[in-house]
JSON list of C-alpha atoms in Angstrom, two decimals:
[
{"chain": "A", "resi": 1, "resn": "ARG", "atom": "CA", "xyz": [197.23, 34.55, 115.37]},
{"chain": "A", "resi": 2, "resn": "VAL", "atom": "CA", "xyz": [196.23, 37.74, 113.94]},
{"chain": "A", "resi": 3, "resn": "LEU", "atom": "CA", "xyz": [198.88, 40.51, 113.88]},
{"chain": "A", "resi": 4, "resn": "LEU", "atom": "CA", "xyz": [198.34, 44.29, 113.55]},
{"chain": "A", "resi": 5, "resn": "VAL", "atom": "CA", "xyz": [200.55, 46.97, 113.16]},
{"chain": "A", "resi": 6, "resn": "GLU", "atom": "CA", "xyz": [199.92, 50.84, 113.54]},
{"chain": "A", "resi": 7, "resn": "SER", "atom": "CA", "xyz": [201.84, 53.56, 111.70]},
{"chain": "A", "resi": 8, "resn": "GLY", "atom": "CA", "xyz": [201.36, 57.27, 111.20]},
{"chain": "A", "resi": 9, "resn": "GLY", "atom": "CA", "xyz": [201.79, 58.80, 114.80]},
{"chain": "A", "resi": 10, "resn": "ASP", "atom": "CA", "xyz": [204.24, 62.04, 114.92]},
{"chain": "A", "resi": 11, "resn": "SER", "atom": "CA", "xyz": [204.26, 65.21, 117.04]},
{"chain": "A", "resi": 12, "resn": "VAL", "atom": "CA", "xyz": [202.08, 67.90, 115.39]},
{"chain": "A", "resi": 13, "resn": "GLN", "atom": "CA", "xyz": [200.62, 71.68, 116.53]},
{"chain": "A", "resi": 14, "resn": "ALA", "atom": "CA", "xyz": [197.18, 72.01, 117.19]},
{"chain": "A", "resi": 15, "resn": "GLY", "atom": "CA", "xyz": [195.06, 72.45, 114.07]},
{"chain": "A", "resi": 16, "resn": "GLY", "atom": "CA", "xyz": [197.10, 70.01, 112.27]},
{"chain": "A", "resi": 17, "resn": "SER", "atom": "CA", "xyz": [196.41, 66.50, 110.76]},
{"chain": "A", "resi": 18, "resn": "LEU", "atom": "CA", "xyz": [197.58, 63.17, 110.57]},
{"chain": "A", "resi": 19, "resn": "ARG", "atom": "CA", "xyz": [196.72, 59.85, 108.93]},
{"chain": "A", "resi": 20, "resn": "LEU", "atom": "CA", "xyz": [196.99, 56.43, 110.89]},
{"chain": "A", "resi": 21, "resn": "SER", "atom": "CA", "xyz": [197.43, 53.19, 109.20]},
{"chain": "A", "resi": 22, "resn": "CYS", "atom": "CA", "xyz": [197.05, 49.86, 110.65]},
{"chain": "A", "resi": 23, "resn": "ALA", "atom": "CA", "xyz": [198.05, 46.22, 108.63]},
{"chain": "A", "resi": 24, "resn": "VAL", "atom": "CA", "xyz": [196.01, 43.95, 109.76]},
{"chain": "A", "resi": 25, "resn": "SER", "atom": "CA", "xyz": [197.15, 40.06, 108.64]},
{"chain": "A", "resi": 26, "resn": "GLU", "atom": "CA", "xyz": [193.86, 38.35, 108.77]},
{"chain": "A", "resi": 27, "resn": "TYR", "atom": "CA", "xyz": [190.04, 38.42, 109.82]},
{"chain": "A", "resi": 28, "resn": "PRO", "atom": "CA", "xyz": [188.84, 35.28, 111.71]},
{"chain": "A", "resi": 29, "resn": "TYR", "atom": "CA", "xyz": [185.87, 36.25, 111.73]},
{"chain": "A", "resi": 30, "resn": "ARG", "atom": "CA", "xyz": [182.43, 36.13, 108.92]},
{"chain": "A", "resi": 31, "resn": "THR", "atom": "CA", "xyz": [181.42, 39.59, 110.07]},
{"chain": "A", "resi": 32, "resn": "TYR", "atom": "CA", "xyz": [183.42, 41.77, 112.35]},
{"chain": "A", "resi": 33, "resn": "CYS", "atom": "CA", "xyz": [184.48, 45.21, 113.43]},
{"chain": "A", "resi": 34, "resn": "GLU", "atom": "CA", "xyz": [187.54, 46.96, 113.31]},
{"chain": "A", "resi": 35, "resn": "GLY", "atom": "CA", "xyz": [188.66, 50.16, 114.80]},
{"chain": "A", "resi": 36, "resn": "TRP", "atom": "CA", "xyz": [190.83, 53.02, 116.70]},
{"chain": "A", "resi": 37, "resn": "PHE", "atom": "CA", "xyz": [191.26, 53.30, 120.10]},
{"chain": "A", "resi": 38, "resn": "ARG", "atom": "CA", "xyz": [193.45, 55.68, 122.43]},
{"chain": "A", "resi": 39, "resn": "GLN", "atom": "CA", "xyz": [194.72, 56.11, 125.89]},
{"chain": "A", "resi": 40, "resn": "ALA", "atom": "CA", "xyz": [196.27, 59.10, 127.38]},
{"chain": "A", "resi": 41, "resn": "PRO", "atom": "CA", "xyz": [198.42, 58.94, 130.71]},
{"chain": "A", "resi": 42, "resn": "GLY", "atom": "CA", "xyz": [196.20, 58.50, 133.63]},
{"chain": "A", "resi": 43, "resn": "LYS", "atom": "CA", "xyz": [192.90, 58.02, 131.55]},
{"chain": "A", "resi": 44, "resn": "GLU", "atom": "CA", "xyz": [190.97, 54.67, 130.60]},
{"chain": "A", "resi": 45, "resn": "ARG", "atom": "CA", "xyz": [191.44, 53.52, 127.12]},
{"chain": "A", "resi": 46, "resn": "GLU", "atom": "CA", "xyz": [188.39, 55.03, 125.21]},
{"chain": "A", "resi": 47, "resn": "GLY", "atom": "CA", "xyz": [186.99, 53.95, 121.72]},
{"chain": "A", "resi": 48, "resn": "VAL", "atom": "CA", "xyz": [187.60, 56.43, 118.70]},
{"chain": "A", "resi": 49, "resn": "ALA", "atom": "CA", "xyz": [186.48, 55.35, 115.45]},
{"chain": "A", "resi": 50, "resn": "ASN", "atom": "CA", "xyz": [185.23, 51.94, 114.08]},
{"chain": "A", "resi": 51, "resn": "ILE", "atom": "CA", "xyz": [183.74, 50.65, 111.05]},
{"chain": "A", "resi": 52, "resn": "CYS", "atom": "CA", "xyz": [182.26, 47.11, 110.74]},
{"chain": "A", "resi": 53, "resn": "THR", "atom": "CA", "xyz": [181.22, 44.64, 108.08]},
{"chain": "A", "resi": 54, "resn": "GLY", "atom": "CA", "xyz": [178.87, 46.30, 105.76]},
{"chain": "A", "resi": 55, "resn": "GLY", "atom": "CA", "xyz": [180.39, 49.99, 106.25]},
{"chain": "A", "resi": 56, "resn": "ARG", "atom": "CA", "xyz": [178.69, 50.99, 109.43]},
{"chain": "A", "resi": 57, "resn": "ALA", "atom": "CA", "xyz": [180.93, 53.41, 110.86]},
{"chain": "A", "resi": 58, "resn": "GLN", "atom": "CA", "xyz": [180.74, 54.68, 114.57]},
{"chain": "A", "resi": 59, "resn": "TYR", "atom": "CA", "xyz": [182.88, 58.02, 116.24]},
{"chain": "A", "resi": 60, "resn": "ALA", "atom": "CA", "xyz": [183.43, 59.04, 119.60]},
{"chain": "A", "resi": 61, "resn": "ASP", "atom": "CA", "xyz": [181.59, 62.15, 119.88]},
{"chain": "A", "resi": 62, "resn": "SER", "atom": "CA", "xyz": [184.61, 63.99, 120.73]},
{"chain": "A", "resi": 63, "resn": "VAL", "atom": "CA", "xyz": [185.88, 63.53, 117.47]},
{"chain": "A", "resi": 64, "resn": "VAL", "atom": "CA", "xyz": [182.96, 63.81, 114.98]},
{"chain": "A", "resi": 65, "resn": "GLY", "atom": "CA", "xyz": [183.52, 65.95, 112.22]},
{"chain": "A", "resi": 66, "resn": "ARG", "atom": "CA", "xyz": [187.42, 65.88, 112.56]},
{"chain": "A", "resi": 67, "resn": "PHE", "atom": "CA", "xyz": [188.32, 62.34, 112.29]},
{"chain": "A", "resi": 68, "resn": "THR", "atom": "CA", "xyz": [187.11, 59.79, 109.92]},
{"chain": "A", "resi": 69, "resn": "VAL", "atom": "CA", "xyz": [187.44, 56.03, 109.67]},
{"chain": "A", "resi": 70, "resn": "SER", "atom": "CA", "xyz": [188.27, 54.23, 106.42]},
{"chain": "A", "resi": 71, "resn": "LYS", "atom": "CA", "xyz": [189.61, 50.46, 105.01]},
{"chain": "A", "resi": 72, "resn": "ASP", "atom": "CA", "xyz": [191.17, 49.29, 101.75]},
{"chain": "A", "resi": 73, "resn": "ASN", "atom": "CA", "xyz": [189.74, 46.16, 101.40]},
{"chain": "A", "resi": 74, "resn": "THR", "atom": "CA", "xyz": [192.09, 45.00, 99.10]},
{"chain": "A", "resi": 75, "resn": "GLU", "atom": "CA", "xyz": [195.14, 45.86, 101.51]},
{"chain": "A", "resi": 76, "resn": "ASN", "atom": "CA", "xyz": [193.62, 44.69, 104.52]},
{"chain": "A", "resi": 77, "resn": "THR", "atom": "CA", "xyz": [194.23, 47.85, 105.93]},
{"chain": "A", "resi": 78, "resn": "LEU", "atom": "CA", "xyz": [192.79, 50.49, 108.32]},
{"chain": "A", "resi": 79, "resn": "TYR", "atom": "CA", "xyz": [193.40, 54.06, 108.54]},
{"chain": "A", "resi": 80, "resn": "LEU", "atom": "CA", "xyz": [192.37, 56.92, 110.71]},
{"chain": "A", "resi": 81, "resn": "GLN", "atom": "CA", "xyz": [192.13, 60.47, 108.82]},
{"chain": "A", "resi": 82, "resn": "MET", "atom": "CA", "xyz": [192.48, 62.93, 112.03]},
{"chain": "A", "resi": 83, "resn": "ASN", "atom": "CA", "xyz": [191.99, 66.51, 110.90]},
{"chain": "A", "resi": 84, "resn": "ASN", "atom": "CA", "xyz": [192.10, 69.52, 113.38]},
{"chain": "A", "resi": 85, "resn": "LEU", "atom": "CA", "xyz": [193.85, 68.03, 116.02]},
{"chain": "A", "resi": 86, "resn": "LYS", "atom": "CA", "xyz": [193.39, 69.72, 119.28]},
{"chain": "A", "resi": 87, "resn": "PRO", "atom": "CA", "xyz": [196.14, 69.00, 122.26]},
{"chain": "A", "resi": 88, "resn": "GLU", "atom": "CA", "xyz": [193.39, 66.15, 124.27]},
{"chain": "A", "resi": 89, "resn": "ASP", "atom": "CA", "xyz": [193.85, 64.33, 121.30]},
{"chain": "A", "resi": 90, "resn": "THR", "atom": "CA", "xyz": [197.38, 63.34, 122.48]},
{"chain": "A", "resi": 91, "resn": "ALA", "atom": "CA", "xyz": [197.45, 59.48, 123.38]},
{"chain": "A", "resi": 92, "resn": "LEU", "atom": "CA", "xyz": [198.71, 56.25, 122.07]},
{"chain": "A", "resi": 93, "resn": "TYR", "atom": "CA", "xyz": [196.44, 55.25, 119.58]},
{"chain": "A", "resi": 94, "resn": "GLN", "atom": "CA", "xyz": [195.59, 51.28, 119.07]},
{"chain": "A", "resi": 95, "resn": "CYS", "atom": "CA", "xyz": [193.83, 49.74, 116.75]},
{"chain": "A", "resi": 96, "resn": "ALA", "atom": "CA", "xyz": [192.07, 46.40, 117.39]},
{"chain": "A", "resi": 97, "resn": "VAL", "atom": "CA", "xyz": [189.92, 43.80, 115.67]},
{"chain": "A", "resi": 98, "resn": "GLY", "atom": "CA", "xyz": [186.99, 41.93, 116.88]},
{"chain": "A", "resi": 99, "resn": "GLY", "atom": "CA", "xyz": [183.33, 39.85, 116.36]},
{"chain": "A", "resi": 100, "resn": "TYR", "atom": "CA", "xyz": [180.34, 42.11, 115.43]},
{"chain": "A", "resi": 101, "resn": "ASP", "atom": "CA", "xyz": [179.27, 43.84, 117.88]},
{"chain": "A", "resi": 102, "resn": "ASP", "atom": "CA", "xyz": [176.70, 46.93, 118.21]},
{"chain": "A", "resi": 103, "resn": "PHE", "atom": "CA", "xyz": [178.67, 48.47, 120.61]},
{"chain": "A", "resi": 104, "resn": "ALA", "atom": "CA", "xyz": [182.06, 48.13, 118.87]},
{"chain": "A", "resi": 105, "resn": "LEU", "atom": "CA", "xyz": [183.35, 51.38, 120.48]},
{"chain": "A", "resi": 106, "resn": "ASP", "atom": "CA", "xyz": [183.75, 49.54, 124.00]},
{"chain": "A", "resi": 107, "resn": "PRO", "atom": "CA", "xyz": [187.62, 48.24, 124.42]},
{"chain": "A", "resi": 108, "resn": "ARG", "atom": "CA", "xyz": [185.99, 44.90, 125.94]},
{"chain": "A", "resi": 109, "resn": "ALA", "atom": "CA", "xyz": [184.34, 44.12, 122.10]},
{"chain": "A", "resi": 110, "resn": "MET", "atom": "CA", "xyz": [188.04, 43.67, 120.71]},
{"chain": "A", "resi": 111, "resn": "GLU", "atom": "CA", "xyz": [189.88, 40.73, 120.80]},
{"chain": "A", "resi": 112, "resn": "PHE", "atom": "CA", "xyz": [192.93, 41.41, 118.82]},
{"chain": "A", "resi": 113, "resn": "TRP", "atom": "CA", "xyz": [194.96, 44.53, 119.50]},
{"chain": "A", "resi": 114, "resn": "GLY", "atom": "CA", "xyz": [198.20, 46.28, 117.87]},
{"chain": "A", "resi": 115, "resn": "GLN", "atom": "CA", "xyz": [201.22, 47.72, 119.99]},
{"chain": "A", "resi": 116, "resn": "GLY", "atom": "CA", "xyz": [200.21, 51.43, 119.19]},
{"chain": "A", "resi": 117, "resn": "THR", "atom": "CA", "xyz": [201.49, 54.38, 117.44]},
{"chain": "A", "resi": 118, "resn": "GLN", "atom": "CA", "xyz": [202.15, 57.92, 119.80]},
{"chain": "A", "resi": 119, "resn": "VAL", "atom": "CA", "xyz": [200.36, 60.97, 118.56]},
{"chain": "A", "resi": 120, "resn": "THR", "atom": "CA", "xyz": [201.27, 63.87, 120.21]},
{"chain": "A", "resi": 121, "resn": "VAL", "atom": "CA", "xyz": [199.27, 67.25, 119.52]},
{"chain": "A", "resi": 122, "resn": "GLY", "atom": "CA", "xyz": [201.07, 70.74, 120.87]},
{"chain": "A", "resi": 123, "resn": "GLU", "atom": "CA", "xyz": [199.46, 73.85, 122.02]}
]
């Protein structure tokens, strides 16, 4: 069973930065995508950023220029650097892994999920 464990969530003021980490136990695919998703209270889960086999990265329009997704292949760890945070970024952030998909920002493309880490951004 694939295990994903997130860390790095915190409470920060608007304009601040955070770096989320996701440790992945294994990748059961030859080609795959892994990414970050978030869900705020009363809202649907949405894709934030992902990176796929070959290095292709995708970002939600709302985070372009502020968030950067990266990974350490030697440590099987996925990262999300979040800069210039805004109150609307407040959410539970989860990492996920799925088979390669051109639409990997869609949560339905992911198969394995972590429990999440909370990010709260104050005014």
